[in-house]
Short mmCIF file of C-alpha atoms in Angstrom, two decimals:
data_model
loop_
_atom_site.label_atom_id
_atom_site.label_comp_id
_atom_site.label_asym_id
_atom_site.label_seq_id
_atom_site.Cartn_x
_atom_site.Cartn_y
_atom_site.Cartn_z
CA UNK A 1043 -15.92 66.13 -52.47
CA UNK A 1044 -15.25 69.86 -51.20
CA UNK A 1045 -15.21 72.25 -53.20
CA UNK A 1046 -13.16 75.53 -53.89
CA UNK A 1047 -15.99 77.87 -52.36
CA UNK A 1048 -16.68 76.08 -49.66
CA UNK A 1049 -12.88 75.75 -48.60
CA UNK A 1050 -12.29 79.09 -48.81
CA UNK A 1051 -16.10 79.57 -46.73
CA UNK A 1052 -13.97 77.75 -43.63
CA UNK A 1053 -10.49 79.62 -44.10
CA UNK A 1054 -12.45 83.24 -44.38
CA UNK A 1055 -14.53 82.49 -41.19
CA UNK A 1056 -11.16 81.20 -39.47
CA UNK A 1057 -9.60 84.80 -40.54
CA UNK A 1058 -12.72 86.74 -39.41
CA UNK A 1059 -12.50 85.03 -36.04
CA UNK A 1060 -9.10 85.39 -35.56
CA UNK A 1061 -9.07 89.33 -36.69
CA UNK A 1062 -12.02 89.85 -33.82
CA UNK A 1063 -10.70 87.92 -30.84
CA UNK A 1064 -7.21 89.90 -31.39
CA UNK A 1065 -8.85 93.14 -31.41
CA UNK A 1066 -10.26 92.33 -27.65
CA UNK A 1067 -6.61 91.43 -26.24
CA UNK A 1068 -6.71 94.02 -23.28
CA UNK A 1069 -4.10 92.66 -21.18
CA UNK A 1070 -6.27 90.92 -19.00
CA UNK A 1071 -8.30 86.92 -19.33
CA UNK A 1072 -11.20 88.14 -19.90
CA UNK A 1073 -11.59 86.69 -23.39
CA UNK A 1074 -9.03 83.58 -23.40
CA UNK A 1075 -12.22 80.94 -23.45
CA UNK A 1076 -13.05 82.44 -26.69
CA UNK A 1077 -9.79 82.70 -28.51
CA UNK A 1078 -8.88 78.58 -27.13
CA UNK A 1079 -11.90 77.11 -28.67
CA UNK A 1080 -11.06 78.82 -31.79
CA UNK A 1081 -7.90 77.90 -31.75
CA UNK A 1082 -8.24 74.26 -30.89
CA UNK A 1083 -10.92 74.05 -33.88
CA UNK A 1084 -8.31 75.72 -36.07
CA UNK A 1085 -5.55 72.83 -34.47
CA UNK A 1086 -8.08 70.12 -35.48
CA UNK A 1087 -8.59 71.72 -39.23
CA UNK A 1088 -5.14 71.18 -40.01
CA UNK A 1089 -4.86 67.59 -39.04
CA UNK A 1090 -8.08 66.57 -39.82
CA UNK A 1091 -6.99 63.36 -42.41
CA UNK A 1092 -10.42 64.58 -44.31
CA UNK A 1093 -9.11 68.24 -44.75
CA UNK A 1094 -5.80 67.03 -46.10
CA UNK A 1095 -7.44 64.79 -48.84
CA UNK A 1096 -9.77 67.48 -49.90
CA UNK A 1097 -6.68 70.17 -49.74
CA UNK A 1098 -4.80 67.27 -52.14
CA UNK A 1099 -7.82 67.14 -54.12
CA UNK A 1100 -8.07 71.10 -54.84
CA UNK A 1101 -6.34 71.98 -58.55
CA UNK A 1102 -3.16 73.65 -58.37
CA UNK A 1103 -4.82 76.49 -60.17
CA UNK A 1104 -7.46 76.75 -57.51
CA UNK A 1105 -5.03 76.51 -54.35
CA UNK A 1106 -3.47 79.72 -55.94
CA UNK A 1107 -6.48 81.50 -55.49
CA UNK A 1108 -6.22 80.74 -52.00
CA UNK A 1109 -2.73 82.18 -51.62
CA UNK A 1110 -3.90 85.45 -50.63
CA UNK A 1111 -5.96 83.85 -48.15
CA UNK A 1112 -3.33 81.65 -46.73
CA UNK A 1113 -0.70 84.02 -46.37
CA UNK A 1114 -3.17 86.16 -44.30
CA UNK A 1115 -3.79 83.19 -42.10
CA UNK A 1116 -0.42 82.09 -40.84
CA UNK A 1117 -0.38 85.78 -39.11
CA UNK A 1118 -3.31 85.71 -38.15
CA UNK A 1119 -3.11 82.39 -36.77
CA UNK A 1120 0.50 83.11 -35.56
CA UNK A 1121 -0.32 86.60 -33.62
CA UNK A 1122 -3.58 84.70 -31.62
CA UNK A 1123 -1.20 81.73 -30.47
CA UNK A 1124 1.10 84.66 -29.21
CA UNK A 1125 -2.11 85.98 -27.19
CA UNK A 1126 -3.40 82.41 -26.23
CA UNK A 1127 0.50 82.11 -24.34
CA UNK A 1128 -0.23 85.43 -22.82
CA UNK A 1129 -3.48 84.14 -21.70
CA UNK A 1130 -2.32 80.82 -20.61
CA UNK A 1131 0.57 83.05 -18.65
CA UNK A 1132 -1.85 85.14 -16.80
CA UNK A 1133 -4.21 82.28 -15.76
CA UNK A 1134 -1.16 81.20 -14.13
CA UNK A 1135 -0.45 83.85 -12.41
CA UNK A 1136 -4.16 82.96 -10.86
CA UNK A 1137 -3.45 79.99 -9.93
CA UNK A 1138 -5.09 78.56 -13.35
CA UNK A 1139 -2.96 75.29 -14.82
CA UNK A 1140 -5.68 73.72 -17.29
CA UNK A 1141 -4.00 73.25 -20.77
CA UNK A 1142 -6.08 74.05 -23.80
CA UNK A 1143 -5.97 71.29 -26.79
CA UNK A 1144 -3.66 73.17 -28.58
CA UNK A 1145 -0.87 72.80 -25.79
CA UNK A 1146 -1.14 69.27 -24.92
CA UNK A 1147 -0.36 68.55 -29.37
CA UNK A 1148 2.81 70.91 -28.93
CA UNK A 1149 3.98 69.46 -25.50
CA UNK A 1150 3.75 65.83 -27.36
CA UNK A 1151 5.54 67.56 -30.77
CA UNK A 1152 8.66 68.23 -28.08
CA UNK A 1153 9.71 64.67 -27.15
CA UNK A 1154 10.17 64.24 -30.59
CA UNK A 1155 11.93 67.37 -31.55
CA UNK A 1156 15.49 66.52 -32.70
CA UNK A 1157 14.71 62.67 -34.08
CA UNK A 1158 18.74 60.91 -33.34
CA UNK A 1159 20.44 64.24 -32.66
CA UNK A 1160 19.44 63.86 -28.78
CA UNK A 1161 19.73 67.15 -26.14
CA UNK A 1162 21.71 65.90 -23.14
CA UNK A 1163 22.49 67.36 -19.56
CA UNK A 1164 25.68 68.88 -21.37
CA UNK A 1165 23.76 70.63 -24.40
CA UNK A 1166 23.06 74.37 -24.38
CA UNK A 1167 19.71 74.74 -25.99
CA UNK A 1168 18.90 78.46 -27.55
CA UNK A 1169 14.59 78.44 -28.66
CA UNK A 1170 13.83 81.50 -31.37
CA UNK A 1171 10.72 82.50 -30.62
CA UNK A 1172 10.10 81.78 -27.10
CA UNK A 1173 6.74 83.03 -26.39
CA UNK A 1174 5.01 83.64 -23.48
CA UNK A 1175 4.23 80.44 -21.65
CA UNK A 1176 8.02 79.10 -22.48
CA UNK A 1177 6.75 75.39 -22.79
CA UNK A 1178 9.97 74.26 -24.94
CA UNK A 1179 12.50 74.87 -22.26
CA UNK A 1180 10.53 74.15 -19.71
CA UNK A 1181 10.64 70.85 -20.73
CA UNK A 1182 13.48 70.47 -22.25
CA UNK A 1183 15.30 71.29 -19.12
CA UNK A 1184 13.21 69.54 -16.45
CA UNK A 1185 13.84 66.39 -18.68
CA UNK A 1186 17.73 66.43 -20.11
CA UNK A 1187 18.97 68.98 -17.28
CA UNK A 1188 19.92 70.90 -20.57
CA UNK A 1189 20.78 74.67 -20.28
CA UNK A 1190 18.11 76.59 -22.29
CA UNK A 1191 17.74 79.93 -23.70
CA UNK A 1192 14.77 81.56 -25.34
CA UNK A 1193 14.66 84.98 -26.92
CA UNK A 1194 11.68 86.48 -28.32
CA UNK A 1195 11.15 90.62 -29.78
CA UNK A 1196 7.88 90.65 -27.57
CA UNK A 1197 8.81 92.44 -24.45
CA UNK A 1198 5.65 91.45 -23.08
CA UNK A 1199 6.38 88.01 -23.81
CA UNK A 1200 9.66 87.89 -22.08
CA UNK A 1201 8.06 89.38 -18.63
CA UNK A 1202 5.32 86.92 -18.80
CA UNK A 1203 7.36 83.88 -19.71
CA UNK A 1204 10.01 85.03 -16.88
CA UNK A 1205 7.08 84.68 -14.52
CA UNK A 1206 6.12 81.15 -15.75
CA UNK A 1207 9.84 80.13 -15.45
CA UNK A 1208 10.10 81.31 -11.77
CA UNK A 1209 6.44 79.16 -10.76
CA UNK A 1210 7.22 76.08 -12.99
CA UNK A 1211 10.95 76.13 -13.21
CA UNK A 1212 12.27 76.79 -10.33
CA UNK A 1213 16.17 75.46 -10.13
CA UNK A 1214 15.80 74.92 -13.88
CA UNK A 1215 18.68 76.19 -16.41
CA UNK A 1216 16.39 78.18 -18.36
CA UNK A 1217 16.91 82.33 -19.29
CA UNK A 1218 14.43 84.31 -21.03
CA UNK A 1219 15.90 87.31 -23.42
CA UNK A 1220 14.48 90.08 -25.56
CA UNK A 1221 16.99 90.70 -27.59
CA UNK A 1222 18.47 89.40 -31.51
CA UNK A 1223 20.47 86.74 -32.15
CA UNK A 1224 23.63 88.69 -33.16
CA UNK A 1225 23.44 90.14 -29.68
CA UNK A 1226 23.35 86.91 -27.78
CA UNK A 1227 26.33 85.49 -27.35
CA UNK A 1228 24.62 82.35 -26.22
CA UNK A 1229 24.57 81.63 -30.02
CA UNK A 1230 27.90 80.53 -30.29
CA UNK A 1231 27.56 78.11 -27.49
CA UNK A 1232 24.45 76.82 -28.73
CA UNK A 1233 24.36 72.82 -29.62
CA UNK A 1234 20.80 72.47 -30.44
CA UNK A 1235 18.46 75.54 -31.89
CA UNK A 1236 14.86 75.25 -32.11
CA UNK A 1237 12.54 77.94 -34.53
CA UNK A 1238 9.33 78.01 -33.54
CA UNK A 1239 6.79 77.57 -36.65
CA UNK A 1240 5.05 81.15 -35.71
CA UNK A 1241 8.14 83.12 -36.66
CA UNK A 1242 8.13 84.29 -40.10
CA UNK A 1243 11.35 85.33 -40.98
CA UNK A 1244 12.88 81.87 -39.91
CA UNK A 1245 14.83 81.26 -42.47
CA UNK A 1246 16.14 84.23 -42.97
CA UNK A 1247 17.57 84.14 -39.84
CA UNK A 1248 19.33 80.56 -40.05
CA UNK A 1249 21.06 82.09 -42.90
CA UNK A 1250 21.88 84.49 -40.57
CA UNK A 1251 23.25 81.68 -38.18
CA UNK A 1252 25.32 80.30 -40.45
CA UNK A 1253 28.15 83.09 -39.63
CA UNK A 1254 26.95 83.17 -35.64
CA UNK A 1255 27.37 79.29 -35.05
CA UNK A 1256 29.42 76.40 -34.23
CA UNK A 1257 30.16 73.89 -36.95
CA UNK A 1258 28.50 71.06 -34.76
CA UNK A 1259 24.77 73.01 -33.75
CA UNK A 1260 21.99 71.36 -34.63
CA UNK A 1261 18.88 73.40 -36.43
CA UNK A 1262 15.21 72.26 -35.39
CA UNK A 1263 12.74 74.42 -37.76
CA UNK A 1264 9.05 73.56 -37.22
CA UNK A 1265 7.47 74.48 -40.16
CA UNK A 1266 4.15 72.99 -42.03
CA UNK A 1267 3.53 72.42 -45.69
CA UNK A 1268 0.46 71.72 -47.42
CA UNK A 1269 -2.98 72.02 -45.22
CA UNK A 1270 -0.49 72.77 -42.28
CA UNK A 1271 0.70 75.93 -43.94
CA UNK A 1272 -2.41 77.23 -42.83
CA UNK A 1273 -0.69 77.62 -39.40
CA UNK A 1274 2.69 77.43 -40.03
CA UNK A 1275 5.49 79.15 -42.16
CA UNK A 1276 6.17 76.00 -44.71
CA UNK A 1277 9.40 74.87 -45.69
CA UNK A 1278 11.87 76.93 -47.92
CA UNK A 1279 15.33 75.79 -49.56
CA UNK A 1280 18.43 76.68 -47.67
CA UNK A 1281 21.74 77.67 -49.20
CA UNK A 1282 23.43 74.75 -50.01
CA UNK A 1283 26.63 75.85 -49.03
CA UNK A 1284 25.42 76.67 -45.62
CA UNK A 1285 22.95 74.19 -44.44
CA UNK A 1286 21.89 71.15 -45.24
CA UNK A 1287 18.67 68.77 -44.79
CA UNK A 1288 19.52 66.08 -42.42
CA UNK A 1289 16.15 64.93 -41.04
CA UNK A 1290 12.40 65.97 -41.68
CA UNK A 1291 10.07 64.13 -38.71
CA UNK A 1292 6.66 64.56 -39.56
CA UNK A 1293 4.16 63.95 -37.19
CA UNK A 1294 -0.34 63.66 -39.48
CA UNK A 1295 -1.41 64.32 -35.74
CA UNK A 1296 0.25 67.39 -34.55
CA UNK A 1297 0.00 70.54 -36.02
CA UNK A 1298 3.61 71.46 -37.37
CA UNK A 1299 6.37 69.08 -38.73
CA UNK A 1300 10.37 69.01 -37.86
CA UNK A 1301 13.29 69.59 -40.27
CA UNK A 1302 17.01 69.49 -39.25
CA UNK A 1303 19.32 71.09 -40.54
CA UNK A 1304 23.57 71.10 -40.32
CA UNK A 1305 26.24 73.18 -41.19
CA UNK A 1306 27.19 71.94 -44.98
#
């Protein structure tokens, strides 16, 4: 059975690792082989069925201790998948298309993204937290024919991802924005809204929706509770005058989980 010290051992080296390869971003590939294989082990931690049980295992008293720990992963976690999508965006730009582990499990998490509440060629699409190898709408649009919009703060992010749009998405319906969502207007036409499960302040901002929105969109967090918060921003409570739980699809083998929410 694992223990408290050793548990914490894994999720200190994770930090460690994370805090170095971020330091070396420089703009350029030359140390994406280092940051994937971290982050592909750090993919497998959190779905590893053994990991769970031994997470499940750990007092409640002893998983506090951890808190500290845990809230210092998700952004560390969160800011080296932002520089693995930079990475994966300038090995395009070279003419590089492998896909590291970690891509493939979020490429399968999108076909199952909003459970009933299916996108269509008529939907309008808006993804917070677009990133910089725009994966989401890519596929969303080459699949439904769906008009998608992502917006992300990173300016960096948005010239990169524009670039992966115009080589893999050529004739696609997809725009890439740095800007907030009370200056899109975009948000009001929006059907279906996907958060990614790197942005911290998500739900925050789909209280913020709440006045910016339609009464039919459809809300798509990705979030992660439990060993999964240790790469994801977990589930909160909404306002239940504003939103309300619809549909939680979770997926043991990929490394966030779906809730959907509606307008209450």
């Amino acid at each position: 059975m694992i223990t408290l010290v050793h548990f914490q051992t894994c999720l200190s080296e994770f930090a460690e690792k994370f805090d170095q390869l971020a330091s070396k971003y420089d703009h350029t590939i030359q140390h994406s082989s280092e940051l994937e294989a971290v982050i592909n082990d750090y993919s497998r931690f959190v779905t590893d069925p053994e990991n769970k049980a031994a997470w499940e295992q750990l007092a409640h008293s002893e998983l506090e201790e951890l808190d500290s720990l845990v809230w210092q992963l998700r952004n560390k976690s969160a800011l080296c998948v932002a520089i693995m999508e930079k990475y994966r965006a300038l090995k395009l730009e070279n003419g590089d298309v492998q896909i590291a582990d970690y891509f493939k499990n979020i490429e399968e998490c999108i076909d199952k993204e909003f459970g009933s509440f299916h996108v269509t060629s008529e939907s309008n699409v808006l993804l917070v937290g677009s990133g910089s190898f725009p994966m989401t709408p890519l596929l969303i649009a080459k699949r439904t024919g769906a008009q998608v919009v992502g917006i992300d703060i990173d300016e960096e992010s948005i010239t990169l991802g524009r670039k992966v749009v115009e080589t893999l998405g050529t004739g696609l319906k997809i725009r890439l924005e740095s800007t907030l969502l009370e200056d899109l207007d975009y948000t009001k036409e929006a059907t279906h809204i996907i958060f990614s499960s790197t942005v911290a302040p998500k739900y925050e901002l789909l209280d913020q929706l709440y006045a910016l929105t339609n009464a039919q969109v459809v809300v798509a967090m990705r979030y992660g509770d439990q060993l999964k918060s240790l790469f994801n921003y977990p589930m909160r409570e909404t306002d239940g005058s504003k939103w309300k739980l619809v549909d939680t699809i979770l997926r043991p083998d990929d490394v966030f989980d779906i809730a959907l929410y509606q307008k209450a």
